[in-house]
Amino acid sequence: MSTASAGAPTPRIACVIPAWNEADYLPATLAAWHAAVDALALDCELLVADDASTDATAAIAQAAGARVLHVAHRQIGATRNAGAAATTAPWLLFLDADTQVDARLLRAALDALAAGAVGGGCTVRLDGPHPSHVRLGVWAAGIGFRYTGVAPGCFLFCSRAAFDAVGGFDPAWYAGEDIAMSRALARQGRFVILRETVRTSGRKLAHASAWRQLGLLLRFARRGTGMLRDRDALDLWYGGRDGRPPR
C-alpha cells in the first residue's frame, strides 16, 4: 500500500505533492504513484499539500488515499517545506501534481538513497504531443540537467537529514527553487541525476507561445535572478488572469 497503516512497517519515504487547483492532473498522478509503490510493495507516506485550492483538489487527494495538508502560501518552496514538515519518513520525494512516476524510476531513487546519495532527480519526458519548439526545449534542458547536476522540481528526492541541513527550499524563490535546492544538497554530499526519466505534462511550455517564452528569457536576461523572486513576473508558473495554473 502507498500509505502507512497501523502495524505496518515504518515508511522509508514520504511523497510530498504541492498542489494548487490541480483537479485536472492530480488523479493520474496519484494513480501512477499507487501503481509504482504497489509494484514495489512499499509502505510510504503520501501527502498532498493543498495550497489554497478552490477546486476539488483536496477531495480528489483524500479519495485517492492521500493525507491532505491545507496551507495558503501560494509559493512553491514554502508549500513543499510545509509538506515535508508534516511527514516523518527519513527520505523525501517532492513530486509535482502533473507528474507520473513509474516503479522503475522510484526503485532507482530508493536505491540511490540507500547507497548514500543525499538526493537527486532525473530528466523528464513529456506526456502527449507538443510543438517542436517545446520538444527541443525539453531536450536541451535534459542535457543541461545532466551537465550541471540539477534536478527539475517536478521530481526531486533527498534524505531528510540533508533537507534539514540546508533548511529546506528557500521560500524567497518563486521559480528556480529547484536549482537552488539541487546546489544546496550537492554541498552536503553526492547528488545524482538518474538515467531513468519521469513523465510530466509540459503544460507550462505548451501553454506559452515561442514568442512568450522568448520574452520571458529576455526579461530574465535583463533582470537576472531577481526576477525569480517576483511572483508577479512569473504568471507562467503562478497562473494567469483567470487565477488558475496553465492547462
CSV table of N, CA, C and O in Angstrom, one decimal, residues 136-212:
chain,number,residue,atom,x,y,z
A,136,LEU,N,12.1,20.6,-28.4
A,136,LEU,CA,13.5,21.0,-28.4
A,136,LEU,C,14.0,21.6,-27.1
A,136,LEU,O,15.1,21.3,-26.6
A,137,GLY,N,13.1,22.4,-26.5
A,137,GLY,CA,13.4,23.0,-25.2
A,137,GLY,C,13.6,21.9,-24.1
A,137,GLY,O,14.6,22.0,-23.3
A,138,VAL,N,12.8,20.9,-24.1
A,138,VAL,CA,12.9,19.8,-23.1
A,138,VAL,C,14.2,19.0,-23.3
A,138,VAL,O,14.9,18.7,-22.4
A,139,TRP,N,14.5,18.7,-24.6
A,139,TRP,CA,15.7,18.0,-24.9
A,139,TRP,C,17.0,18.8,-24.5
A,139,TRP,O,17.9,18.2,-23.8
A,140,ALA,N,17.0,20.1,-24.7
A,140,ALA,CA,18.1,20.9,-24.3
A,140,ALA,C,18.2,21.0,-22.8
A,140,ALA,O,19.3,21.0,-22.2
A,141,ALA,N,17.0,21.1,-22.1
A,141,ALA,CA,17.0,21.2,-20.7
A,141,ALA,C,17.6,19.9,-20.1
A,141,ALA,O,18.3,19.9,-19.1
A,142,GLY,N,17.2,18.8,-20.7
A,142,GLY,CA,17.7,17.5,-20.2
A,142,GLY,C,19.2,17.4,-20.2
A,142,GLY,O,19.9,16.9,-19.3
A,143,ILE,N,19.8,17.9,-21.3
A,143,ILE,CA,21.3,18.0,-21.4
A,143,ILE,C,21.8,18.9,-20.3
A,143,ILE,O,22.8,18.5,-19.6
A,144,GLY,N,21.2,20.0,-20.1
A,144,GLY,CA,21.6,20.9,-19.0
A,144,GLY,C,21.5,20.3,-17.7
A,144,GLY,O,22.4,20.5,-16.8
A,145,PHE,N,20.4,19.6,-17.4
A,145,PHE,CA,20.3,19.0,-16.1
A,145,PHE,C,21.4,18.0,-15.8
A,145,PHE,O,22.0,18.0,-14.7
A,146,ARG,N,21.8,17.2,-16.8
A,146,ARG,CA,22.8,16.2,-16.6
A,146,ARG,C,24.2,16.9,-16.4
A,146,ARG,O,25.0,16.5,-15.6
A,147,TYR,N,24.4,17.9,-17.2
A,147,TYR,CA,25.7,18.6,-17.3
A,147,TYR,C,26.0,19.4,-16.0
A,147,TYR,O,27.1,19.4,-15.4
A,148,THR,N,24.9,20.0,-15.5
A,148,THR,CA,25.1,20.8,-14.3
A,148,THR,C,24.7,20.1,-13.0
A,148,THR,O,25.0,20.6,-11.9
A,149,GLY,N,24.1,18.9,-13.1
A,149,GLY,CA,23.8,18.2,-11.9
A,149,GLY,C,22.6,18.8,-11.1
A,149,GLY,O,22.5,18.8,-9.9
A,150,VAL,N,21.6,19.3,-11.9
A,150,VAL,CA,20.4,20.0,-11.3
A,150,VAL,C,19.2,19.1,-11.6
A,150,VAL,O,19.0,18.6,-12.7
A,151,ALA,N,18.4,19.0,-10.6
A,151,ALA,CA,17.2,18.2,-10.7
A,151,ALA,C,16.0,19.1,-11.0
A,151,ALA,O,15.8,20.1,-10.3
A,152,PRO,N,15.1,18.8,-11.9
A,152,PRO,CA,13.9,19.6,-12.1
A,152,PRO,C,13.0,19.4,-10.9
A,152,PRO,O,12.9,18.3,-10.4
A,153,GLY,N,12.3,20.4,-10.6
A,153,GLY,CA,11.4,20.4,-9.4
A,153,GLY,C,10.3,19.4,-9.4
A,153,GLY,O,9.7,19.0,-8.4
A,154,CYS,N,9.9,19.0,-10.6
A,154,CYS,CA,8.8,18.0,-10.7
A,154,CYS,C,9.1,16.7,-10.1
A,154,CYS,O,8.2,15.9,-9.7
A,155,PHE,N,10.4,16.3,-10.0
A,155,PHE,CA,10.8,15.1,-9.3
A,155,PHE,C,12.2,15.3,-8.7
A,155,PHE,O,13.2,15.3,-9.3
A,156,LEU,N,12.1,15.5,-7.4
A,156,LEU,CA,13.4,15.7,-6.6
A,156,LEU,C,13.3,15.0,-5.3
A,156,LEU,O,12.3,15.1,-4.6
A,157,PHE,N,14.3,14.2,-5.0
A,157,PHE,CA,14.3,13.4,-3.8
A,157,PHE,C,15.6,13.7,-3.0
A,157,PHE,O,16.6,14.1,-3.5
A,158,CYS,N,15.5,13.4,-1.7
A,158,CYS,CA,16.6,13.7,-0.8
A,158,CYS,C,16.4,13.0,0.5
A,158,CYS,O,15.3,12.6,0.9
A,159,SER,N,17.5,12.9,1.3
A,159,SER,CA,17.3,12.4,2.7
A,159,SER,C,16.8,13.5,3.5
A,159,SER,O,17.0,14.7,3.2
A,160,ARG,N,16.0,13.2,4.5
A,160,ARG,CA,15.5,14.2,5.4
A,160,ARG,C,16.7,14.9,6.1
A,160,ARG,O,16.6,16.2,6.4
A,161,ALA,N,17.7,14.2,6.5
A,161,ALA,CA,18.9,14.8,7.1
A,161,ALA,C,19.5,15.9,6.3
A,161,ALA,O,19.8,17.0,6.7
A,162,ALA,N,19.7,15.6,5.0
A,162,ALA,CA,20.2,16.6,4.1
A,162,ALA,C,19.2,17.8,3.9
A,162,ALA,O,19.7,19.0,3.8
A,163,PHE,N,18.0,17.5,3.8
A,163,PHE,CA,16.9,18.5,3.6
A,163,PHE,C,17.0,19.5,4.8
A,163,PHE,O,17.0,20.7,4.7
A,164,ASP,N,17.0,18.9,6.0
A,164,ASP,CA,17.1,19.7,7.2
A,164,ASP,C,18.4,20.5,7.3
A,164,ASP,O,18.4,21.7,7.7
A,165,ALA,N,19.5,19.9,6.8
A,165,ALA,CA,20.8,20.6,6.9
A,165,ALA,C,20.8,21.8,6.1
A,165,ALA,O,21.5,22.8,6.4
A,166,VAL,N,20.1,21.8,4.9
A,166,VAL,CA,20.1,23.0,4.1
A,166,VAL,C,19.0,24.0,4.4
A,166,VAL,O,18.8,25.0,3.7
A,167,GLY,N,18.1,23.6,5.3
A,167,GLY,CA,17.0,24.4,5.7
A,167,GLY,C,15.8,24.3,4.7
A,167,GLY,O,15.0,25.2,4.7
A,168,GLY,N,15.7,23.2,3.9
A,168,GLY,CA,14.6,23.1,3.0
A,168,GLY,C,14.7,24.0,1.8
A,168,GLY,O,15.8,24.6,1.5
A,169,PHE,N,13.6,24.1,1.1
A,169,PHE,CA,13.6,25.0,-0.1
A,169,PHE,C,13.6,26.5,0.4
A,169,PHE,O,12.9,26.8,1.4
A,170,ASP,N,14.3,27.3,-0.3
A,170,ASP,CA,14.4,28.7,0.0
A,170,ASP,C,13.1,29.4,-0.4
A,170,ASP,O,12.8,29.5,-1.6
A,171,PRO,N,12.2,29.9,0.5
A,171,PRO,CA,10.9,30.5,0.1
A,171,PRO,C,11.1,31.8,-0.6
A,171,PRO,O,10.0,32.4,-1.0
A,172,ALA,N,12.3,32.3,-0.7
A,172,ALA,CA,12.4,33.6,-1.4
A,172,ALA,C,12.3,33.4,-2.9
A,172,ALA,O,12.1,34.4,-3.7
A,173,TRP,N,12.4,32.2,-3.4
A,173,TRP,CA,12.4,31.9,-4.8
A,173,TRP,C,11.0,31.4,-5.2
A,173,TRP,O,10.5,30.5,-4.7
A,174,TYR,N,10.4,32.1,-6.2
A,174,TYR,CA,9.1,31.7,-6.8
A,174,TYR,C,9.3,30.8,-8.0
A,174,TYR,O,8.4,30.2,-8.4
A,175,ALA,N,10.5,30.8,-8.5
A,175,ALA,CA,10.9,29.8,-9.6
A,175,ALA,C,12.4,29.7,-9.5
A,175,ALA,O,13.0,30.5,-8.9
A,176,GLY,N,12.9,28.6,-10.0
A,176,GLY,CA,14.3,28.3,-9.9
A,176,GLY,C,14.7,27.8,-8.5
A,176,GLY,O,15.9,27.5,-8.2
A,177,GLU,N,13.7,27.5,-7.7
A,177,GLU,CA,14.0,27.0,-6.4
A,177,GLU,C,14.6,25.6,-6.4
A,177,GLU,O,15.3,25.1,-5.6
A,178,ASP,N,14.3,24.8,-7.5
A,178,ASP,CA,14.8,23.5,-7.7
A,178,ASP,C,16.3,23.6,-8.0
A,178,ASP,O,17.1,22.7,-7.5
A,179,ILE,N,16.8,24.6,-8.7
A,179,ILE,CA,18.2,24.8,-9.0
A,179,ILE,C,18.9,25.1,-7.7
A,179,ILE,O,19.9,24.5,-7.3
A,180,ALA,N,18.3,26.1,-6.9
A,180,ALA,CA,19.0,26.4,-5.6
A,180,ALA,C,19.0,25.2,-4.7
A,180,ALA,O,20.0,25.0,-4.0
A,181,MET,N,18.0,24.4,-4.7
A,181,MET,CA,17.9,23.2,-3.8
A,181,MET,C,18.9,22.2,-4.2
A,181,MET,O,19.6,21.6,-3.4
A,182,SER,N,19.0,22.0,-5.5
A,182,SER,CA,20.0,21.0,-6.0
A,182,SER,C,21.4,21.3,-5.6
A,182,SER,O,22.2,20.5,-5.2
A,183,ARG,N,21.7,22.6,-5.8
A,183,ARG,CA,23.1,23.0,-5.5
A,183,ARG,C,23.3,23.0,-4.0
A,183,ARG,O,24.4,22.6,-3.5
A,184,ALA,N,22.3,23.3,-3.2
A,184,ALA,CA,22.5,23.2,-1.7
A,184,ALA,C,22.7,21.8,-1.3
A,184,ALA,O,23.6,21.5,-0.5
A,185,LEU,N,21.9,20.9,-1.8
A,185,LEU,CA,22.1,19.5,-1.5
A,185,LEU,C,23.4,18.9,-1.9
A,185,LEU,O,24.0,18.1,-1.2
A,186,ALA,N,23.9,19.3,-3.1
A,186,ALA,CA,25.1,18.8,-3.6
A,186,ALA,C,26.3,19.2,-2.7
A,186,ALA,O,27.3,18.5,-2.7
A,187,ARG,N,26.1,20.3,-1.9
A,187,ARG,CA,27.2,20.7,-1.0
A,187,ARG,C,27.2,19.8,0.2
A,187,ARG,O,28.1,19.8,1.0
A,188,GLN,N,26.1,19.0,0.4
A,188,GLN,CA,26.0,18.1,1.5
A,188,GLN,C,26.6,16.7,1.2
A,188,GLN,O,26.9,15.9,2.1
A,189,GLY,N,26.7,16.4,-0.1
A,189,GLY,CA,27.2,15.0,-0.4
A,189,GLY,C,26.9,14.7,-1.9
A,189,GLY,O,26.7,15.6,-2.7
A,190,ARG,N,26.8,13.5,-2.2
A,190,ARG,CA,26.6,13.0,-3.6
A,190,ARG,C,25.1,13.3,-4.0
A,190,ARG,O,24.2,12.7,-3.4
A,191,PHE,N,25.0,14.1,-5.1
A,191,PHE,CA,23.7,14.4,-5.7
A,191,PHE,C,23.6,13.8,-7.1
A,191,PHE,O,24.5,14.1,-7.9
A,192,VAL,N,22.6,13.0,-7.4
A,192,VAL,CA,22.7,12.2,-8.6
A,192,VAL,C,21.5,12.6,-9.5
A,192,VAL,O,20.4,12.9,-9.1
A,193,ILE,N,21.8,12.5,-10.8
A,193,ILE,CA,20.7,12.6,-11.8
A,193,ILE,C,20.6,11.2,-12.4
A,193,ILE,O,21.5,10.7,-13.1
A,194,LEU,N,19.4,10.6,-12.2
A,194,LEU,CA,19.2,9.2,-12.6
A,194,LEU,C,19.1,9.1,-14.1
A,194,LEU,O,18.7,10.1,-14.8
A,195,ARG,N,19.4,7.9,-14.6
A,195,ARG,CA,19.2,7.7,-16.1
A,195,ARG,C,17.7,7.5,-16.4
A,195,ARG,O,17.3,7.8,-17.6
A,196,GLU,N,16.9,7.1,-15.5
A,196,GLU,CA,15.5,7.0,-15.7
A,196,GLU,C,14.9,8.3,-15.9
A,196,GLU,O,15.4,9.3,-15.4
A,197,THR,N,13.7,8.4,-16.6
A,197,THR,CA,13.0,9.6,-16.8
A,197,THR,C,11.7,9.6,-16.1
A,197,THR,O,11.2,8.5,-15.7
A,198,VAL,N,11.1,10.8,-15.9
A,198,VAL,CA,9.8,10.9,-15.3
A,198,VAL,C,8.9,11.6,-16.4
A,198,VAL,O,9.3,12.5,-17.1
A,199,ARG,N,7.6,11.2,-16.4
A,199,ARG,CA,6.7,11.7,-17.4
A,199,ARG,C,5.9,12.9,-16.7
A,199,ARG,O,5.3,12.7,-15.6
A,200,THR,N,5.9,14.0,-17.4
A,200,THR,CA,5.2,15.2,-16.9
A,200,THR,C,4.4,15.9,-18.0
A,200,THR,O,4.6,15.5,-19.2
A,201,SER,N,3.6,16.8,-17.7
A,201,SER,CA,2.7,17.3,-18.7
A,201,SER,C,3.3,18.3,-19.7
A,201,SER,O,2.9,18.5,-20.8
A,202,GLY,N,4.3,19.0,-19.2
A,202,GLY,CA,4.9,20.0,-20.0
A,202,GLY,C,4.0,21.2,-20.3
A,202,GLY,O,4.2,22.0,-21.2
A,203,ARG,N,3.0,21.3,-19.5
A,203,ARG,CA,1.9,22.3,-19.8
A,203,ARG,C,2.4,23.7,-19.7
A,203,ARG,O,1.8,24.6,-20.5
A,204,LYS,N,3.4,24.0,-18.9
A,204,LYS,CA,3.8,25.4,-18.8
A,204,LYS,C,4.4,25.9,-20.1
A,204,LYS,O,4.2,27.0,-20.6
A,205,LEU,N,5.2,25.0,-20.7
A,205,LEU,CA,5.8,25.3,-22.0
A,205,LEU,C,4.8,25.3,-23.1
A,205,LEU,O,4.8,26.2,-24.0
A,206,ALA,N,3.9,24.3,-23.1
A,206,ALA,CA,2.9,24.2,-24.2
A,206,ALA,C,1.9,25.4,-24.1
A,206,ALA,O,1.3,25.8,-25.1
A,207,HIS,N,1.6,25.9,-22.9
A,207,HIS,CA,0.7,26.9,-22.6
A,207,HIS,C,1.1,28.3,-23.2
A,207,HIS,O,0.3,29.1,-23.6
A,208,ALA,N,2.5,28.4,-23.3
A,208,ALA,CA,3.0,29.7,-23.8
A,208,ALA,C,3.6,29.5,-25.2
A,208,ALA,O,4.2,28.5,-25.5
A,209,SER,N,3.4,30.5,-26.0
A,209,SER,CA,3.9,30.5,-27.4
A,209,SER,C,5.4,30.7,-27.3
A,209,SER,O,6.0,31.1,-26.3
A,210,ALA,N,6.1,30.4,-28.4
A,210,ALA,CA,7.5,30.5,-28.5
A,210,ALA,C,7.9,32.0,-28.2
A,210,ALA,O,8.9,32.3,-27.6
A,211,TRP,N,7.0,32.9,-28.7
A,211,TRP,CA,7.3,34.3,-28.5
A,211,TRP,C,7.2,34.7,-27.1
A,211,TRP,O,8.0,35.5,-26.5
A,212,ARG,N,6.2,34.1,-26.4
A,212,ARG,CA,6.1,34.4,-25.0
A,212,ARG,C,7.3,33.9,-24.2
A,212,ARG,O,7.8,34.5,-23.3
